[in-house]
CSV table of C-alpha atoms in Angstrom, one decimal:
chain,number,residue,atom,x,y,z
E,676,MET,CA,-1.0,-34.1,-29.3
E,677,ASP,CA,-0.6,-37.3,-27.5
E,678,LEU,CA,-1.9,-39.7,-30.8
E,679,SER,CA,0.1,-42.7,-29.3
E,680,CYS,CA,-1.8,-45.9,-29.5
E,681,THR,CA,-3.4,-47.5,-26.0
E,682,PRO,CA,-3.8,-51.3,-26.1
E,683,GLU,CA,-7.4,-51.1,-26.8
E,684,GLU,CA,-6.4,-48.9,-29.7
E,685,GLU,CA,-4.0,-51.7,-30.8
E,686,GLU,CA,-6.6,-53.9,-30.5
E,687,PHE,CA,-8.6,-51.8,-32.6
E,688,ARG,CA,-6.4,-52.0,-35.1
E,689,ALA,CA,-5.8,-55.8,-35.0
E,690,ARG,CA,-9.8,-56.3,-35.6
E,691,LEU,CA,-9.5,-54.1,-38.6
E,692,ARG,CA,-7.0,-56.1,-40.2
E,693,GLU,CA,-8.7,-59.0,-39.7
E,694,TRP,CA,-12.5,-57.8,-40.9
E,695,LEU,CA,-10.6,-56.1,-44.2
E,696,ALA,CA,-8.6,-59.6,-44.6
E,697,LYS,CA,-11.8,-61.4,-44.4
E,698,VAL,CA,-13.7,-59.0,-46.8
E,699,LEU,CA,-12.0,-57.8,-49.6
E,700,PRO,CA,-11.3,-60.5,-51.3
E,701,GLY,CA,-15.1,-61.3,-52.2
E,702,LEU,CA,-15.6,-58.0,-53.6
E,703,PRO,CA,-16.8,-57.6,-57.0
E,704,PRO,CA,-14.8,-56.2,-59.3
E,705,LYS,CA,-14.8,-52.2,-59.8
E,706,PRO,CA,-17.0,-51.4,-62.7
E,707,SER,CA,-15.8,-49.2,-65.5
E,708,PRO,CA,-14.5,-45.8,-64.5
E,709,ASP,CA,-17.3,-44.5,-67.5
E,710,ASP,CA,-19.8,-46.6,-66.0
E,711,TRP,CA,-21.7,-44.1,-62.8
E,712,PRO,CA,-24.4,-45.7,-62.4
E,713,GLY,CA,-22.1,-49.4,-61.5
E,714,ARG,CA,-19.5,-47.1,-59.8
E,715,ARG,CA,-22.5,-45.6,-57.3
E,716,ALA,CA,-23.8,-49.0,-56.6
E,717,TYR,CA,-20.1,-50.4,-55.9
E,718,ASP,CA,-18.9,-47.2,-53.5
E,719,LEU,CA,-22.3,-47.5,-51.8
E,720,GLY,CA,-21.8,-51.6,-51.0
E,721,TRP,CA,-18.4,-50.8,-49.3
E,722,GLN,CA,-20.2,-48.5,-47.5
E,723,ARG,CA,-22.7,-50.6,-46.5
E,724,MET,CA,-20.3,-53.3,-45.6
E,725,LEU,CA,-18.6,-50.7,-43.0
E,726,TYR,CA,-22.2,-49.7,-41.6
E,727,ASP,CA,-22.7,-52.9,-40.8
E,728,ALA,CA,-19.3,-54.2,-39.6
E,729,GLY,CA,-19.5,-50.8,-37.5
E,730,TYR,CA,-16.8,-49.2,-39.2
E,731,ALA,CA,-19.3,-46.3,-40.7
E,732,GLY,CA,-18.3,-43.0,-39.6
E,733,LEU,CA,-16.1,-44.0,-37.4
E,734,HIS,CA,-15.4,-40.3,-36.1
E,735,TRP,CA,-18.4,-38.7,-36.7
E,736,PRO,CA,-19.8,-37.8,-33.0
E,737,ALA,CA,-22.4,-40.7,-31.0
E,738,ASP,CA,-25.5,-38.3,-31.7
E,739,ALA,CA,-24.7,-37.9,-35.1
E,740,GLY,CA,-24.6,-41.7,-35.7
E,741,GLY,CA,-21.2,-42.3,-35.0
E,742,ARG,CA,-18.9,-44.5,-33.3
E,743,GLY,CA,-17.0,-41.2,-31.2
E,744,ALA,CA,-13.9,-42.6,-32.0
E,745,THR,CA,-10.6,-41.4,-30.9
E,746,PRO,CA,-8.4,-39.5,-33.6
E,747,THR,CA,-5.8,-42.3,-33.5
E,748,GLN,CA,-8.7,-44.8,-33.8
E,749,HIS,CA,-9.4,-42.5,-36.8
E,750,LEU,CA,-6.2,-42.5,-38.4
E,751,ILE,CA,-5.3,-46.2,-38.0
E,752,PHE,CA,-9.3,-47.0,-39.7
E,753,LEU,CA,-7.4,-45.0,-42.7
E,754,GLU,CA,-4.2,-46.6,-42.4
E,755,GLU,CA,-5.3,-50.1,-42.5
E,756,THR,CA,-8.0,-49.9,-45.0
E,757,GLU,CA,-5.7,-47.8,-48.0
E,758,ASN,CA,-2.7,-50.2,-46.9
E,759,ALA,CA,-4.9,-53.0,-47.3
E,760,GLY,CA,-6.0,-51.7,-50.9
E,761,ALA,CA,-9.8,-51.0,-49.5
E,762,PRO,CA,-12.2,-49.0,-51.8
E,763,TYR,CA,-12.0,-44.9,-51.5
E,764,VAL,CA,-15.2,-43.7,-50.9
E,765,GLY,CA,-15.8,-42.9,-54.1
E,766,ALA,CA,-19.4,-41.5,-55.4
E,767,ASN,CA,-19.9,-41.0,-51.4
E,768,PHE,CA,-17.1,-38.4,-50.6
E,769,VAL,CA,-19.5,-35.3,-50.2
E,770,GLY,CA,-21.8,-36.7,-48.1
E,771,LEU,CA,-19.3,-38.9,-46.1
E,772,LEU,CA,-16.5,-36.1,-45.8
E,773,HIS,CA,-18.2,-32.2,-46.4
E,774,ALA,CA,-22.3,-32.5,-46.3
E,775,GLY,CA,-22.6,-34.9,-43.4
E,776,PRO,CA,-19.4,-33.4,-41.0
E,777,THR,CA,-21.4,-29.6,-41.6
E,778,ILE,CA,-24.6,-31.2,-40.7
E,779,ALA,CA,-23.9,-33.2,-37.6
E,780,ALA,CA,-22.1,-29.8,-36.7
E,781,GLU,CA,-24.4,-27.6,-38.0
E,782,GLY,CA,-27.9,-28.6,-38.4
E,783,ASN,CA,-31.1,-29.2,-36.0
E,784,ALA,CA,-32.4,-32.4,-35.0
E,785,GLY,CA,-34.8,-33.3,-38.1
E,786,GLN,CA,-32.3,-32.7,-40.3
E,787,ARG,CA,-29.5,-34.5,-38.7
E,788,ALA,CA,-32.1,-37.6,-38.4
E,789,ARG,CA,-32.9,-37.5,-42.3
E,790,TRP,CA,-29.9,-36.9,-43.7
E,791,LEU,CA,-27.1,-38.3,-41.7
E,792,PRO,CA,-28.2,-41.7,-41.6
E,793,PRO,CA,-28.8,-42.7,-45.3
E,794,VAL,CA,-25.1,-41.4,-45.8
E,795,LEU,CA,-23.6,-44.2,-42.9
E,796,ARG,CA,-25.8,-46.9,-44.1
E,797,GLY,CA,-24.7,-46.1,-47.9
E,798,GLU,CA,-28.0,-45.1,-49.4
E,799,GLU,CA,-27.9,-41.6,-50.3
E,800,VAL,CA,-25.3,-39.3,-52.6
E,801,TRP,CA,-24.7,-35.8,-51.9
E,802,CYS,CA,-23.1,-33.3,-54.6
E,803,GLN,CA,-21.1,-30.0,-53.9
E,804,GLY,CA,-23.3,-26.4,-55.6
E,805,PHE,CA,-21.0,-24.5,-54.6
E,806,SER,CA,-18.2,-22.9,-57.4
E,807,GLU,CA,-20.1,-20.8,-60.3
E,808,PRO,CA,-18.9,-20.2,-64.0
E,809,ASP,CA,-18.6,-16.3,-63.3
E,810,ALA,CA,-17.0,-16.3,-59.7
E,811,GLY,CA,-13.9,-17.8,-60.3
E,812,SER,CA,-11.7,-18.6,-57.1
E,813,ASP,CA,-13.9,-15.6,-55.0
E,814,LEU,CA,-16.2,-17.9,-54.0
E,815,ALA,CA,-18.6,-15.6,-52.2
E,816,ALA,CA,-18.9,-13.8,-55.3
E,817,LEU,CA,-21.8,-16.6,-56.4
E,818,ARG,CA,-25.1,-15.0,-58.0
E,819,THR,CA,-27.4,-18.3,-58.2
E,820,ARG,CA,-30.5,-16.8,-56.3
E,821,ALA,CA,-33.2,-18.1,-53.9
E,822,ARG,CA,-36.0,-16.2,-53.4
E,823,ARG,CA,-38.3,-16.5,-50.2
E,824,ASP,CA,-41.9,-17.6,-51.4
E,825,GLY,CA,-44.2,-19.2,-48.5
E,826,ASP,CA,-42.3,-22.0,-47.0
E,827,ASP,CA,-39.9,-22.5,-50.1
E,828,TYR,CA,-36.7,-21.0,-52.2
E,829,VAL,CA,-36.9,-20.4,-55.7
E,830,VAL,CA,-34.3,-20.8,-57.0
E,831,ASN,CA,-32.6,-19.8,-60.2
E,832,GLY,CA,-28.8,-20.2,-61.4
E,833,SER,CA,-26.5,-22.2,-62.4
E,834,LYS,CA,-22.7,-24.3,-61.0
E,835,ILE,CA,-20.0,-25.8,-61.7
E,836,TRP,CA,-17.7,-29.1,-61.2
E,837,THR,CA,-20.5,-30.5,-59.2
E,838,SER,CA,-19.2,-33.4,-58.3
E,839,HIS,CA,-21.0,-36.5,-58.9
E,840,ALA,CA,-24.0,-34.4,-60.0
E,841,GLU,CA,-25.5,-37.3,-62.2
E,842,VAL,CA,-25.8,-40.2,-59.5
E,843,ALA,CA,-26.5,-37.6,-56.7
E,844,ASP,CA,-29.7,-37.5,-54.3
E,845,TRP,CA,-29.1,-34.3,-52.5
E,846,CYS,CA,-26.8,-31.3,-53.3
E,847,GLU,CA,-25.2,-28.8,-50.9
E,848,LEU,CA,-26.2,-25.5,-52.5
E,849,LEU,CA,-25.0,-22.0,-51.8
E,850,VAL,CA,-27.4,-19.2,-52.8
E,851,ARG,CA,-27.9,-16.1,-52.6
E,852,THR,CA,-30.8,-15.2,-50.5
E,853,ASP,CA,-30.4,-11.1,-50.0
E,854,ALA,CA,-28.3,-9.4,-52.9
E,855,LYS,CA,-28.8,-6.2,-51.1
E,856,ALA,CA,-26.0,-7.9,-48.6
E,857,PRO,CA,-22.4,-7.4,-49.0
E,858,LYS,CA,-22.0,-10.5,-50.8
E,859,HIS,CA,-20.4,-12.6,-47.6
E,860,ARG,CA,-23.4,-11.9,-45.4
E,861,GLY,CA,-26.0,-12.4,-48.4
E,862,ILE,CA,-25.5,-15.8,-48.8
E,863,SER,CA,-27.6,-19.4,-47.3
E,864,TRP,CA,-26.8,-23.3,-47.0
E,865,LEU,CA,-29.6,-25.6,-48.7
E,866,ALA,CA,-30.3,-29.1,-49.2
E,867,MET,CA,-31.4,-29.5,-52.6
E,868,PRO,CA,-32.8,-32.9,-53.7
E,869,MET,CA,-31.6,-33.4,-57.0
E,870,ASP,CA,-34.7,-35.1,-58.3
E,871,ALA,CA,-36.4,-31.7,-58.4
E,872,PRO,CA,-37.8,-30.2,-61.6
E,873,GLY,CA,-36.1,-27.1,-62.7
E,874,ILE,CA,-32.8,-29.3,-63.0
E,875,THR,CA,-30.7,-29.9,-65.5
E,876,ILE,CA,-27.5,-31.8,-65.6
E,877,ARG,CA,-24.7,-31.7,-68.6
E,878,PRO,CA,-21.4,-33.2,-67.4
E,879,LEU,CA,-17.5,-32.0,-67.8
E,880,ARG,CA,-15.1,-33.8,-69.3
E,881,THR,CA,-11.7,-33.9,-67.5
E,882,LEU,CA,-8.4,-34.0,-69.1
E,883,ALA,CA,-8.3,-37.6,-67.4
E,884,GLY,CA,-11.0,-38.3,-69.6
E,885,SER,CA,-13.6,-38.7,-66.7
E,886,THR,CA,-16.9,-37.1,-66.5
E,887,GLU,CA,-17.0,-36.9,-62.1
E,888,PHE,CA,-17.7,-33.5,-62.8
E,889,ALA,CA,-20.6,-31.7,-64.5
E,890,GLU,CA,-22.7,-28.1,-65.0
E,891,VAL,CA,-26.4,-28.2,-62.8
E,892,PHE,CA,-28.7,-25.3,-64.2
E,893,LEU,CA,-31.6,-24.8,-62.0
E,894,ASP,CA,-34.5,-23.2,-63.1
E,895,ASP,CA,-37.1,-22.0,-61.0
E,896,VAL,CA,-36.1,-24.9,-58.6
E,897,ARG,CA,-38.0,-25.3,-55.5
E,898,VAL,CA,-36.3,-26.0,-52.3
E,899,PRO,CA,-37.9,-26.4,-48.9
E,900,VAL,CA,-37.2,-23.6,-46.4
E,901,ALA,CA,-37.1,-26.5,-43.7
E,902,ASN,CA,-33.6,-27.7,-46.3
E,903,ARG,CA,-31.9,-24.4,-44.9
E,904,VAL,CA,-29.1,-25.3,-42.5
E,905,GLY,CA,-27.9,-23.0,-40.7
E,906,GLU,CA,-30.2,-19.0,-40.6
E,907,GLU,CA,-30.8,-17.5,-43.2
E,908,ASN,CA,-28.3,-15.3,-44.9
E,909,ASP,CA,-25.8,-17.2,-42.1
E,910,GLY,CA,-24.6,-19.6,-44.8
E,911,TRP,CA,-20.8,-18.3,-45.5
E,912,ARG,CA,-20.1,-19.5,-42.0
E,913,VAL,CA,-22.1,-23.0,-42.2
E,914,THR,CA,-19.7,-22.6,-45.5
E,915,MET,CA,-16.3,-22.1,-43.8
E,916,VAL,CA,-17.6,-25.2,-41.9
E,917,THR,CA,-17.9,-27.5,-45.0
E,918,LEU,CA,-14.5,-26.0,-46.4
E,919,SER,CA,-12.7,-26.5,-43.3
E,920,PHE,CA,-13.2,-30.6,-43.2
E,921,GLU,CA,-13.0,-30.3,-47.1
E,922,ARG,CA,-9.6,-29.1,-46.5
E,923,GLY,CA,-8.4,-30.1,-42.9
E,924,THR,CA,-8.8,-34.1,-43.2
E,925,ALA,CA,-11.0,-35.0,-46.2
E,926,PHE,CA,-7.8,-35.8,-48.1
E,927,VAL,CA,-6.3,-37.6,-44.8
E,928,GLY,CA,-6.7,-41.3,-46.8
E,929,GLU,CA,-4.9,-39.5,-49.8
E,930,VAL,CA,-1.7,-38.9,-47.5
E,931,VAL,CA,-1.8,-42.4,-46.8
E,932,ALA,CA,-2.3,-43.6,-50.5
E,933,CYS,CA,0.8,-41.1,-51.6
E,934,ARG,CA,3.1,-43.1,-48.8
E,935,ARG,CA,2.1,-46.5,-50.7
E,936,VAL,CA,2.8,-45.0,-53.9
E,937,LEU,CA,6.1,-43.6,-52.8
E,938,GLY,CA,7.1,-46.8,-52.2
E,939,GLU,CA,6.2,-48.8,-55.5
E,940,LEU,CA,8.4,-46.3,-57.3
E,941,ALA,CA,11.1,-47.1,-55.5
E,942,ARG,CA,10.6,-50.6,-55.8
E,943,GLU,CA,10.3,-50.0,-59.5
E,944,ALA,CA,13.6,-47.8,-59.8
E,945,ARG,CA,15.6,-50.5,-58.1
E,946,LYS,CA,13.8,-53.0,-60.9
E,947,ASN,CA,14.5,-51.1,-63.6
E,948,GLY,CA,18.5,-49.7,-63.0
E,949,ARG,CA,16.8,-45.9,-62.1
E,950,TRP,CA,18.2,-46.0,-58.2
E,951,ASP,CA,21.7,-46.1,-59.3
E,952,ASP,CA,21.0,-42.4,-59.8
E,953,ALA,CA,22.0,-39.9,-57.0
E,954,VAL,CA,19.9,-37.1,-57.8
E,955,LEU,CA,16.2,-39.4,-58.6
E,956,ARG,CA,17.4,-41.0,-55.2
E,957,ARG,CA,17.7,-37.7,-53.2
E,958,ARG,CA,14.3,-36.8,-55.0
E,959,LEU,CA,12.5,-40.0,-53.5
E,960,GLY,CA,13.8,-39.0,-50.1
E,961,ARG,CA,12.6,-35.4,-49.7
E,962,LEU,CA,9.5,-36.8,-51.2
E,963,ASN,CA,9.4,-39.6,-48.3
E,964,ALA,CA,10.1,-36.9,-45.7
E,965,GLU,CA,7.3,-34.2,-47.3
E,966,PHE,CA,4.8,-36.7,-46.9
E,967,ARG,CA,6.0,-38.1,-43.1
E,968,ALA,CA,5.4,-34.1,-42.7
E,969,LEU,CA,2.2,-33.7,-43.9
E,970,TRP,CA,1.1,-37.4,-41.8
E,971,ARG,CA,2.1,-35.4,-39.0
E,972,LEU,CA,0.5,-32.3,-40.0
E,973,THR,CA,-2.7,-34.9,-40.5
E,974,GLN,CA,-2.2,-36.3,-37.1
E,975,TRP,CA,-2.1,-32.4,-35.4
E,976,ASN,CA,-5.0,-31.9,-37.3
E,977,VAL,CA,-6.8,-34.6,-36.8
E,978,SER,CA,-6.8,-33.9,-33.2
E,979,GLU,CA,-6.7,-30.4,-32.7
E,980,SER,CA,-10.6,-30.6,-34.6
E,981,GLU,CA,-11.6,-32.9,-31.7
E,982,ARG,CA,-10.4,-30.3,-29.3
E,983,SER,CA,-12.5,-27.5,-30.7
E,984,GLY,CA,-15.7,-29.8,-31.2
E,985,GLY,CA,-14.7,-32.1,-34.0
E,986,VAL,CA,-14.3,-29.3,-36.9
E,987,PRO,CA,-10.7,-28.5,-38.3
E,988,GLY,CA,-9.3,-25.3,-38.1
E,989,VAL,CA,-7.1,-23.0,-40.4
E,990,GLY,CA,-4.6,-25.4,-40.3
E,991,GLY,CA,-6.4,-27.8,-43.0
E,992,SER,CA,-5.1,-24.4,-45.6
E,993,VAL,CA,-1.4,-25.0,-44.4
E,994,PHE,CA,-1.9,-28.9,-44.8
E,995,LYS,CA,-4.1,-28.2,-48.6
E,996,LEU,CA,-1.7,-26.0,-49.8
E,997,ARG,CA,1.9,-28.2,-49.4
E,998,TYR,CA,-0.4,-31.4,-50.4
E,999,SER,CA,-1.0,-29.9,-52.8
E,1000,ARG,CA,1.8,-29.4,-54.6
E,1001,ALA,CA,3.3,-32.2,-52.9
E,1002,ARG,CA,1.2,-34.6,-55.0
E,1003,GLN,CA,2.0,-33.0,-58.5
E,1004,ASP,CA,5.7,-33.5,-57.3
E,1005,LEU,CA,5.2,-37.2,-56.8
E,1006,TYR,CA,3.8,-37.7,-60.0
E,1007,ASP,CA,6.4,-35.7,-61.7
E,1008,ALA,CA,8.8,-37.9,-59.7
E,1009,ALA,CA,7.2,-41.1,-61.0
E,1010,ALA,CA,7.7,-39.7,-64.7
E,1011,ASP,CA,11.2,-39.9,-64.1
E,1012,VAL,CA,11.0,-43.3,-62.5
E,1013,LEU,CA,9.2,-44.7,-65.5
E,1014,GLY,CA,10.2,-43.2,-68.6
E,1015,PRO,CA,8.0,-43.8,-71.7
E,1016,GLU,CA,5.5,-45.9,-69.7
E,1017,ALA,CA,4.3,-42.8,-67.9
E,1018,LEU,CA,3.3,-41.5,-71.4
E,1019,ASP,CA,1.1,-44.8,-71.9
E,1020,LEU,CA,-2.6,-42.9,-71.8
E,1021,ASP,CA,-4.1,-46.3,-70.6
E,1022,SER,CA,-1.7,-46.5,-67.4
E,1023,ARG,CA,-3.1,-45.4,-64.1
E,1024,TRP,CA,0.6,-43.5,-63.4
E,1025,THR,CA,-0.4,-40.7,-66.4
E,1026,LEU,CA,-4.2,-40.6,-65.2
E,1027,ASP,CA,-3.2,-40.2,-62.0
E,1028,ARG,CA,-0.5,-37.8,-63.2
E,1029,LEU,CA,-3.2,-35.3,-64.8
E,1030,SER,CA,-5.2,-36.1,-61.9
E,1031,SER,CA,-3.0,-34.4,-59.6
E,1032,LEU,CA,-3.1,-30.9,-61.2
E,1033,SER,CA,-6.2,-30.4,-60.4
E,1034,TYR,CA,-5.6,-30.3,-56.5
E,1035,THR,CA,-3.9,-27.2,-56.6
E,1036,ILE,CA,-7.5,-25.6,-57.7
E,1037,ALA,CA,-10.0,-28.3,-55.8
E,1038,ALA,CA,-10.9,-27.5,-52.8
E,1039,GLY,CA,-10.0,-23.7,-52.7
E,1040,THR,CA,-6.8,-23.1,-55.1
E,1041,SER,CA,-3.3,-22.2,-53.9
E,1042,GLN,CA,-4.1,-18.8,-53.7
E,1043,ILE,CA,-6.5,-18.8,-51.6
E,1044,GLN,CA,-5.0,-20.8,-49.2
E,1045,ARG,CA,-2.4,-18.4,-48.9
E,1046,ASN,CA,-4.7,-15.7,-48.3
E,1047,ILE,CA,-5.8,-17.8,-45.6
E,1048,VAL,CA,-2.3,-18.8,-44.0
E,1049,ALA,CA,-1.3,-15.0,-44.4
E,1050,GLU,CA,-4.4,-13.2,-43.0
E,1051,ARG,CA,-5.5,-16.3,-40.1
E,1052,ILE,CA,-2.4,-17.6,-39.1
E,1053,LEU,CA,0.4,-14.8,-39.5
E,1054,GLY,CA,-1.8,-12.4,-39.2
E,1055,LEU,CA,-0.6,-10.3,-41.8
E,1056,PRO,CA,-2.9,-7.4,-43.2
E,1057,LYS,CA,-5.6,-8.2,-45.5
E,1058,GLY,CA,-4.5,-6.9,-49.3
E,1059,ARG,CA,-6.1,-4.4,-51.6
């Protein structure tokens, strides 16, 4: 791994800082967390600004509409935007971080031309239709069926934890296209338009009070066969590409955010007297080492993905497993630093702490990540 900055990359950093300093003060106020149409407009507005400035899809391949930036430029962009307090991808995260990269890697020329430019320009939002109520952590046990009818698939079933379904234009959807095949071999990956007849969306309220997830019910929904990414019944392999992005690079910006939060906690501890507690200082010091190590692992994963054609490898599971735990440890430490303030339901600290609990489940549970590490990295036999 060689991620030392060249003079050209340092120049890139300086230009980016200058641009952020110019545009961020002029952004409108963030909408209410419950105003999903407003949040969609805000997030896509920021994405359009990135596109117009040449920063959209920075690390995407040039033939997919990106800039084909180096791994170091990608990490510089994430560091500088997070440190400057720029908006996160928000409602556009599935399109930018999961579906878009998957289509760039696996889609045909027509699919890439149709779906990638609107994502980069901030015109369309995607959601993820993977999890199902009865499948639990066993994603391959999905039951949503897709029956071929001429040039369409007719889809019936339901999905749960569908991110941003209520404001999405498209859904990356996993369906079973061969009920007789072994469960990992009868799956296909479809791009489903969310305005198709037969789709019912029921928002779910999380522990933190947000409705960013939903149940989605599919009753005779017709999806063109042309919207299938990859071959029929080859969807599990395509899904592994999606999950490698979700686990390997989608959380990169959040590592930077956690390092910033840790710095805030240290400053607050010095102000309120908690810094005198040697046990707390050691705890914060360990977290600092943890996130520095995760940042190095992030650099390695990003660099490795560039050498393998842009698709992250199984090292993403190592990162996801450790990051999920470290994030929870961070907000447990925040409660120790802040005391009663950490119990204020209107405090961002409280909401972030509640949100952190989901990270050992999101993008594959920690138990699943341990299995992947054991079997695919350590070469241990599969459990029975």
